[in-house]
PDB file of C-alpha atoms in Angstrom:
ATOM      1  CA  UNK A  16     -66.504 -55.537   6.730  1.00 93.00           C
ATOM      2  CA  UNK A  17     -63.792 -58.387   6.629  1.00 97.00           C
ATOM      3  CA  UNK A  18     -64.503 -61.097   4.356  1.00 97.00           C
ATOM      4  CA  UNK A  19     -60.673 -62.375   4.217  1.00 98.00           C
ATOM      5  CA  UNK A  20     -58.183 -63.767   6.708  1.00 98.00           C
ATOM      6  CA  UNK A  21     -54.924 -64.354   6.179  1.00 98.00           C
ATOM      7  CA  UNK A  22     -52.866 -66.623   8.308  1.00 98.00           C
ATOM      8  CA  UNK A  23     -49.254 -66.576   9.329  1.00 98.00           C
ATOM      9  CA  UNK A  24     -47.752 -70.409   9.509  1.00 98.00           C
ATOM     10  CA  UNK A  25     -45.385 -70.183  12.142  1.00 97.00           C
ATOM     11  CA  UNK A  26     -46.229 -69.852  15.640  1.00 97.00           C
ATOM     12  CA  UNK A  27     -49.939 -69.367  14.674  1.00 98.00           C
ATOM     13  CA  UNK A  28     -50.852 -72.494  12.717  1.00 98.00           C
ATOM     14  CA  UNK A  29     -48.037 -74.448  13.643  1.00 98.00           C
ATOM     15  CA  UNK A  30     -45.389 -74.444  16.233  1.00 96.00           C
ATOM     16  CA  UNK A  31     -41.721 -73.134  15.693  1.00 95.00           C
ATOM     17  CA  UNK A  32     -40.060 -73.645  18.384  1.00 95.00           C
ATOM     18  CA  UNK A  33     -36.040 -73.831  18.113  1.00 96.00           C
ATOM     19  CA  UNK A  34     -35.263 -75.346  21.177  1.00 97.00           C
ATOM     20  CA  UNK A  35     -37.951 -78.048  21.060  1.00 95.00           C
ATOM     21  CA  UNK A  36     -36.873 -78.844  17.806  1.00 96.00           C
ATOM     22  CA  UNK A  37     -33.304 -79.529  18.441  1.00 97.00           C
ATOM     23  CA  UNK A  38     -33.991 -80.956  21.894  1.00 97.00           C
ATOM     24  CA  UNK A  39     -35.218 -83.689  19.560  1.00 96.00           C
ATOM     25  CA  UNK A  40     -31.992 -84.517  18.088  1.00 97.00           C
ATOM     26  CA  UNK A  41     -29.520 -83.345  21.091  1.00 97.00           C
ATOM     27  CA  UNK A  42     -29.447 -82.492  24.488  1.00 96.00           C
ATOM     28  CA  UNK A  43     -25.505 -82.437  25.314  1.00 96.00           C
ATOM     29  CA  UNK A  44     -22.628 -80.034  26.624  1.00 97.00           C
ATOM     30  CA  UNK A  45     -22.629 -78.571  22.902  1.00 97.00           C
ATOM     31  CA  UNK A  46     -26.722 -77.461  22.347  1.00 98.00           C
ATOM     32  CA  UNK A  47     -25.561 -73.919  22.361  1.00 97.00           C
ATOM     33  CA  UNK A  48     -23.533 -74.312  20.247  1.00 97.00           C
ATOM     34  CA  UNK A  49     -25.325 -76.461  17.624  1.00 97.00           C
ATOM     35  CA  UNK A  50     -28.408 -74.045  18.135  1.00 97.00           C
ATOM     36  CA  UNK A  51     -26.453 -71.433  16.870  1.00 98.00           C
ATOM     37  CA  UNK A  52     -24.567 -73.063  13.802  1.00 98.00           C
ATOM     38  CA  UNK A  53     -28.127 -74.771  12.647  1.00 98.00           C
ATOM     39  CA  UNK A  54     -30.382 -71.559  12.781  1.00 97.00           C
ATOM     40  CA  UNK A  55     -27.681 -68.898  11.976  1.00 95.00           C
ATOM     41  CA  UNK A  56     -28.567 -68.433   8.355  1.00 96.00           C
ATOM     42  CA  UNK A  57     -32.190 -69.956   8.533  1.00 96.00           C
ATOM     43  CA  UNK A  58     -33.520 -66.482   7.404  1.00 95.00           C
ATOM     44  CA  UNK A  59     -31.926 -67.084   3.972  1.00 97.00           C
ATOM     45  CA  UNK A  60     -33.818 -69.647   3.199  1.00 97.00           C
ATOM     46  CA  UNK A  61     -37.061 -68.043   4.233  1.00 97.00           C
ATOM     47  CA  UNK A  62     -36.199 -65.513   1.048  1.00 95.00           C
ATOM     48  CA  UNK A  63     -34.354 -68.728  -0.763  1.00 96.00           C
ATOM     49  CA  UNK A  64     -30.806 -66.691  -1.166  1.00 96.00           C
ATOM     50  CA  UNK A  65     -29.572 -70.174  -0.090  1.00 97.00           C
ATOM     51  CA  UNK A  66     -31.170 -72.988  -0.423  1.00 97.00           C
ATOM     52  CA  UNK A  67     -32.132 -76.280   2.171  1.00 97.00           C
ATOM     53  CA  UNK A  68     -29.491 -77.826   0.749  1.00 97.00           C
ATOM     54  CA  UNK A  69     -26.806 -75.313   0.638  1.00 98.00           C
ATOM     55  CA  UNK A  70     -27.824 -74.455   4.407  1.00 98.00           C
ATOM     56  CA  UNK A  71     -26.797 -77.873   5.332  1.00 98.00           C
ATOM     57  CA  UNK A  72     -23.635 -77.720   3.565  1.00 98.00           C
ATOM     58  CA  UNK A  73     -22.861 -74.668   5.492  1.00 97.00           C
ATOM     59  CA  UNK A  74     -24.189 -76.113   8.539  1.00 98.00           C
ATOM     60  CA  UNK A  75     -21.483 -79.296   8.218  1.00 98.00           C
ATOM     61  CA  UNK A  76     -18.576 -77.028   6.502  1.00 98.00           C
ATOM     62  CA  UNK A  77     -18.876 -75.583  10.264  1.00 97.00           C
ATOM     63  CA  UNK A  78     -19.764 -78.440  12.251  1.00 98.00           C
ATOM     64  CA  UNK A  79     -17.127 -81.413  13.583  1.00 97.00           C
ATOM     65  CA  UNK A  80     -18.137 -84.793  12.557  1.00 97.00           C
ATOM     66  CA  UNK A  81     -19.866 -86.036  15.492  1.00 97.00           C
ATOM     67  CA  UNK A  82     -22.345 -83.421  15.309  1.00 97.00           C
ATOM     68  CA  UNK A  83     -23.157 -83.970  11.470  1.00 98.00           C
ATOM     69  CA  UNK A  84     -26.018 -86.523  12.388  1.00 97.00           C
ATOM     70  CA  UNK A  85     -27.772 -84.020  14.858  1.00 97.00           C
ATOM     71  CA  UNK A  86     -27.747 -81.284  11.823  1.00 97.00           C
ATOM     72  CA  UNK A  87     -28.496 -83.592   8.866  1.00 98.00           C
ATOM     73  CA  UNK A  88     -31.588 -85.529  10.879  1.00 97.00           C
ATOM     74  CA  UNK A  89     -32.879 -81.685  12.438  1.00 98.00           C
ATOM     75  CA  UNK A  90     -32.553 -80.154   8.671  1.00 97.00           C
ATOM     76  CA  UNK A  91     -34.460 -82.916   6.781  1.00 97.00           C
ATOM     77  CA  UNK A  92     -37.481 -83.157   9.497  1.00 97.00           C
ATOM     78  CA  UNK A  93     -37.841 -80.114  10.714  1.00 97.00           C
ATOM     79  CA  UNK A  94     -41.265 -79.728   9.722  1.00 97.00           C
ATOM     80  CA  UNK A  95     -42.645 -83.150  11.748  1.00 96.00           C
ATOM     81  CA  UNK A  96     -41.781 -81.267  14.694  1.00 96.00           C
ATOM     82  CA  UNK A  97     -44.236 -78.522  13.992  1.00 96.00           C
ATOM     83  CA  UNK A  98     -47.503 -79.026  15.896  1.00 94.00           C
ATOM     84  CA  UNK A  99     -51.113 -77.356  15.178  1.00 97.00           C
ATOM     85  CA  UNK A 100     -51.900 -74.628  17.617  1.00 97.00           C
ATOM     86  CA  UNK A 101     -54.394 -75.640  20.102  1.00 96.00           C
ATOM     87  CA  UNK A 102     -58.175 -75.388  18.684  1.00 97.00           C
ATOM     88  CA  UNK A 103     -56.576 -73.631  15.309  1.00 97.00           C
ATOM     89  CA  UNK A 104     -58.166 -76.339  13.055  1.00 97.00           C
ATOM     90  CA  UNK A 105     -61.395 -76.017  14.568  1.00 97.00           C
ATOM     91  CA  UNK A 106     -61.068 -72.390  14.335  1.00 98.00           C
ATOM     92  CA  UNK A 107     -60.123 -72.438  10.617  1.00 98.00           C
ATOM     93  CA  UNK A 108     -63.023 -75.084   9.751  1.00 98.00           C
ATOM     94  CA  UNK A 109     -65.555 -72.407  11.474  1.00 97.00           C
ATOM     95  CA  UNK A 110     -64.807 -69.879   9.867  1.00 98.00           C
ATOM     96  CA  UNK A 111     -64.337 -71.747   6.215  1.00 98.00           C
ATOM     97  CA  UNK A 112     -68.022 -72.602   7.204  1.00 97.00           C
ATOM     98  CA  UNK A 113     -69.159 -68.852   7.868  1.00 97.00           C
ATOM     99  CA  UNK A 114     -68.132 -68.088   4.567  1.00 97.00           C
ATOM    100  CA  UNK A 115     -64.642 -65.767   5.330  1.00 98.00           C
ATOM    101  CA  UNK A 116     -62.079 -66.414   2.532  1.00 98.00           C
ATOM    102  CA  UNK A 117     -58.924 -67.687   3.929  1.00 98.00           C
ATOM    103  CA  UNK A 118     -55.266 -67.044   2.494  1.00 98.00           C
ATOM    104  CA  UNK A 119     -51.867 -67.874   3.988  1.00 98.00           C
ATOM    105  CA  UNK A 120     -48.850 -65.102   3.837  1.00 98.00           C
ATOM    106  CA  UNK A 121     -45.684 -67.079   5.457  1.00 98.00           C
ATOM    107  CA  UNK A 122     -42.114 -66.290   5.358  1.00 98.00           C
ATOM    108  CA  UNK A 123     -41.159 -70.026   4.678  1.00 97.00           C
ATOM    109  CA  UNK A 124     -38.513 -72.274   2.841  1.00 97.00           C
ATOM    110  CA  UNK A 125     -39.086 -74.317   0.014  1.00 97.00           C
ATOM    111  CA  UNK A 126     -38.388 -77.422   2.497  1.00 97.00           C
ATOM    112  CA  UNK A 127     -41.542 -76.613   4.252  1.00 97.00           C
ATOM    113  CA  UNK A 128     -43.326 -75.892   0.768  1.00 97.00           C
ATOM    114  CA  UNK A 129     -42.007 -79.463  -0.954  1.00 97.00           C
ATOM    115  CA  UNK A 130     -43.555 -81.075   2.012  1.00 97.00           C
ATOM    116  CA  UNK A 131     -46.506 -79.377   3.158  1.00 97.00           C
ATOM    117  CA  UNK A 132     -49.055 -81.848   1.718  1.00 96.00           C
ATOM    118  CA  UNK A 133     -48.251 -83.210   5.178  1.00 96.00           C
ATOM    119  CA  UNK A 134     -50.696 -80.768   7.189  1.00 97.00           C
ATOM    120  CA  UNK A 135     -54.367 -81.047   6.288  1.00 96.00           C
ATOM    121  CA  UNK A 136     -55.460 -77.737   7.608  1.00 97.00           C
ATOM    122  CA  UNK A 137     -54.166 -76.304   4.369  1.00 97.00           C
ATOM    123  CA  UNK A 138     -56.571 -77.814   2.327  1.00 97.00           C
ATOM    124  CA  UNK A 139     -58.809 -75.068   4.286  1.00 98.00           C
ATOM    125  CA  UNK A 140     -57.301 -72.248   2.428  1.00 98.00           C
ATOM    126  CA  UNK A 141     -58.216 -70.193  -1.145  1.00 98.00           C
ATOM    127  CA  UNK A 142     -54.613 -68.368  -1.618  1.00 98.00           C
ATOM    128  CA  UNK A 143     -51.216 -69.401  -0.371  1.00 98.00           C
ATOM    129  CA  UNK A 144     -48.092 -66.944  -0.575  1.00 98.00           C
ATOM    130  CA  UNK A 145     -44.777 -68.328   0.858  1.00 98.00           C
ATOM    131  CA  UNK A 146     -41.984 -66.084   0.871  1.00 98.00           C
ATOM    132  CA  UNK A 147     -39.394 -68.145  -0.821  1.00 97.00           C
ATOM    133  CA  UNK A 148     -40.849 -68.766  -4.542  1.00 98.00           C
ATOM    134  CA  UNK A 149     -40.961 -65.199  -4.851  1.00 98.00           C
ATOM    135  CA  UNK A 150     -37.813 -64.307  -3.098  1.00 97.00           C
ATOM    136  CA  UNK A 151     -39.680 -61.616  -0.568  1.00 97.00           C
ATOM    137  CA  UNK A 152     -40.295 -61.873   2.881  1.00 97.00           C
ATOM    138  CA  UNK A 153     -42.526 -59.931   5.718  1.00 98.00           C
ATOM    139  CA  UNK A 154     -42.378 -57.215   6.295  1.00 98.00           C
ATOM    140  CA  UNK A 155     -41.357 -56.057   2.937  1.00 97.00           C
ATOM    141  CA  UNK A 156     -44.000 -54.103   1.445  1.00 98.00           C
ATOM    142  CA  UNK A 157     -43.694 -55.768  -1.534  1.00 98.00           C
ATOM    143  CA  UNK A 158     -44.934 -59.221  -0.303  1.00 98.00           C
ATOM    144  CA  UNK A 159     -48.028 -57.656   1.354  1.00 98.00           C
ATOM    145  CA  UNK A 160     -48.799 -56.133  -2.121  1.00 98.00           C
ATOM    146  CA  UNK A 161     -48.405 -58.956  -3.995  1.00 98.00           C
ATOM    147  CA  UNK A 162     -50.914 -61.014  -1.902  1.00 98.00           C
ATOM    148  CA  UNK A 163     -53.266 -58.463  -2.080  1.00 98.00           C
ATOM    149  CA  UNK A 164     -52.392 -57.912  -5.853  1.00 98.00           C
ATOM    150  CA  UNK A 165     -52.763 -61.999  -6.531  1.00 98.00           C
ATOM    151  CA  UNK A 166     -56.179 -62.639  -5.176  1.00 98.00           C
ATOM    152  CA  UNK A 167     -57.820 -59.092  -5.855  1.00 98.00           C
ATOM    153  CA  UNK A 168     -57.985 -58.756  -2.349  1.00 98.00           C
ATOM    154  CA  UNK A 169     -59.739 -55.283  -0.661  1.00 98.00           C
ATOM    155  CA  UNK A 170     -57.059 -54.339   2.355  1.00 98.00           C
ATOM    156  CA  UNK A 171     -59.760 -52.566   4.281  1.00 98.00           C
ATOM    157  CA  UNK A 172     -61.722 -56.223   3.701  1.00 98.00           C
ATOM    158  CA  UNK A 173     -58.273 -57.842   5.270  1.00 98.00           C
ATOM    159  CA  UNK A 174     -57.351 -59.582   8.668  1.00 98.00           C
ATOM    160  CA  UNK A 175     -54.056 -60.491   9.078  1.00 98.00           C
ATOM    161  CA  UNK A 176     -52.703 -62.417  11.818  1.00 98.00           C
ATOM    162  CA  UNK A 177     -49.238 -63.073  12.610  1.00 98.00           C
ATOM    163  CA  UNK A 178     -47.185 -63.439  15.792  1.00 98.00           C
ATOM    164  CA  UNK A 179     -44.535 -60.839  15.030  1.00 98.00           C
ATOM    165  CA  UNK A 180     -45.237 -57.241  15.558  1.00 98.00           C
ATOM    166  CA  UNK A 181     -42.725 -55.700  12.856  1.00 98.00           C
ATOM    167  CA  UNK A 182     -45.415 -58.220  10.028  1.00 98.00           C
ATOM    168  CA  UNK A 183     -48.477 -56.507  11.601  1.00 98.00           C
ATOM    169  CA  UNK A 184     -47.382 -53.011  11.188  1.00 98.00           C
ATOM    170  CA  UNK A 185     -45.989 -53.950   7.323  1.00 98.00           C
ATOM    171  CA  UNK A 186     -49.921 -54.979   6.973  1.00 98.00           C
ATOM    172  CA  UNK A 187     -51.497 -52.219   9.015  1.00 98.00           C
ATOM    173  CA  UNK A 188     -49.646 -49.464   6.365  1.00 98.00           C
ATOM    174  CA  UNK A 189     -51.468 -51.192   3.832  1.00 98.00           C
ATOM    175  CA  UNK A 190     -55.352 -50.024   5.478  1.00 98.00           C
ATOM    176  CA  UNK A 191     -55.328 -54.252   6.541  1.00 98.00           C
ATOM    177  CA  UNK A 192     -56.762 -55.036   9.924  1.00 98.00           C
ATOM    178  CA  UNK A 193     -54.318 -57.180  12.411  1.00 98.00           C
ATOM    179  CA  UNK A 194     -54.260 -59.623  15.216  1.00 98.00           C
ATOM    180  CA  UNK A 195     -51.307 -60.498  17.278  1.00 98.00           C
ATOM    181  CA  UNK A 196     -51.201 -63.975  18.091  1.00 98.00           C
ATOM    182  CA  UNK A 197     -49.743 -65.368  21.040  1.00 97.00           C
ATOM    183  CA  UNK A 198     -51.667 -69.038  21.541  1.00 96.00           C
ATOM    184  CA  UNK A 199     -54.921 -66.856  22.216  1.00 97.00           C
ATOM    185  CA  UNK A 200     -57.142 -68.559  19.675  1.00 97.00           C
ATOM    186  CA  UNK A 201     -60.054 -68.036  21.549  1.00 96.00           C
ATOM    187  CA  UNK A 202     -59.241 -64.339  21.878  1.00 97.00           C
ATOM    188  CA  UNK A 203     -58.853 -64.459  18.112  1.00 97.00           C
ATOM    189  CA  UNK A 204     -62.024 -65.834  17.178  1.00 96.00           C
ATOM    190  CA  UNK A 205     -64.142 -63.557  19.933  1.00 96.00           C
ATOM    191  CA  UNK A 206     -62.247 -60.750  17.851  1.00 97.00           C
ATOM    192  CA  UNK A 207     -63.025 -61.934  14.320  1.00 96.00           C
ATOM    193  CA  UNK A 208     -66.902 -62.219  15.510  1.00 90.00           C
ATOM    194  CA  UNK A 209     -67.504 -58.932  16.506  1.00 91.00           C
ATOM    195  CA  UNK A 210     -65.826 -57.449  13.331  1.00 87.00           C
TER     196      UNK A 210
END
């Protein structure tokens, strides 16, 4: 019987999109190119080997001038550029209500952490992990194990839902039930009902 769900943040609660991010800032002759100077490294601050800061160092070492205000306004707001999936909060409300304990696992950066008093719907949740505090990110065994590990959590009483297959299967080896999600939140909560 599943009596926990854990939640992916990006692309499941809230939107990551690179290009409608930086659309925001730029749409010139050089949006390739920016696109791939901004998000080359982002990974490495998912698992905090280099800072927000540092990244944006980088990010300027590399750039010419005239591009430094596209990179410096795109790296400080990022995050008001992700939106909540459609009918997730709802979703997350209902099944607070049923009585399912809800966790987030997220491979995320400690800019998103420092700010994410900004989004409500996390208010909704018992357990957080975020990859960058603890230097792991999916799908590392490790990180699955520590969530489970923090919360006393049963695997075979786990959902996890992310949008990335290689972060189901790192779940699935651990006996945890998953969901791929691809903006199919009614899909998702017809499946968690007849669990």
């Amino acid at each position: 019987m599943i009596k926990n769900i854990i939640f992916d943040i990006g692309n499941v609660l809230l939107g990551f999109n690179r290009d409608y991010l930086l659309s925001h800032f730029y749409q010139g002759e050089e949006y390739d190119y920016l696109k791939q100077v901004i998000f080359k490294d982002w990974e490495k601050m998912d698992d905090n080997t280099l800072t927000p800061a540092e990244h944006l160092q980088s990010v300027l070492d590399v750039l010419p001038e005239r591009l430094h205000y596209v990179a410096k306004g795109l790296l400080t707001t990022w995050e008001d550029y992700m939106i909540y999936t459609d009918g997730i909060t709802e979703l997350v409300k209902d099944l607070k209500n049923r009585g399912y304990k809800l966790y987030i696992l997220s491979n995320m950066t400690t800019h998103f952490i420092e700010r994410e008093n900004k989004f409500e719907i996390l208010k909704y949740f018992d357990g957080i992990v975020y990859s960058a505090p603890i230097k792991i990110m999916k799908p590392s065994p490790e990180i699955y194990q520590y969530i489970l590990d923090k919360y006393s959590l049963n695997p075979n009483e786990c959902l996890f839902i992310d949008d990335m297959k290689t972060n189901l299967a790192g779940a699935a080896r651990f006996g945890i039930k998953t969901f791929l999600f691809n903006d199919n939140t009614n899909e998702l909560k017809d499946f968690i009902l007849t669990l």
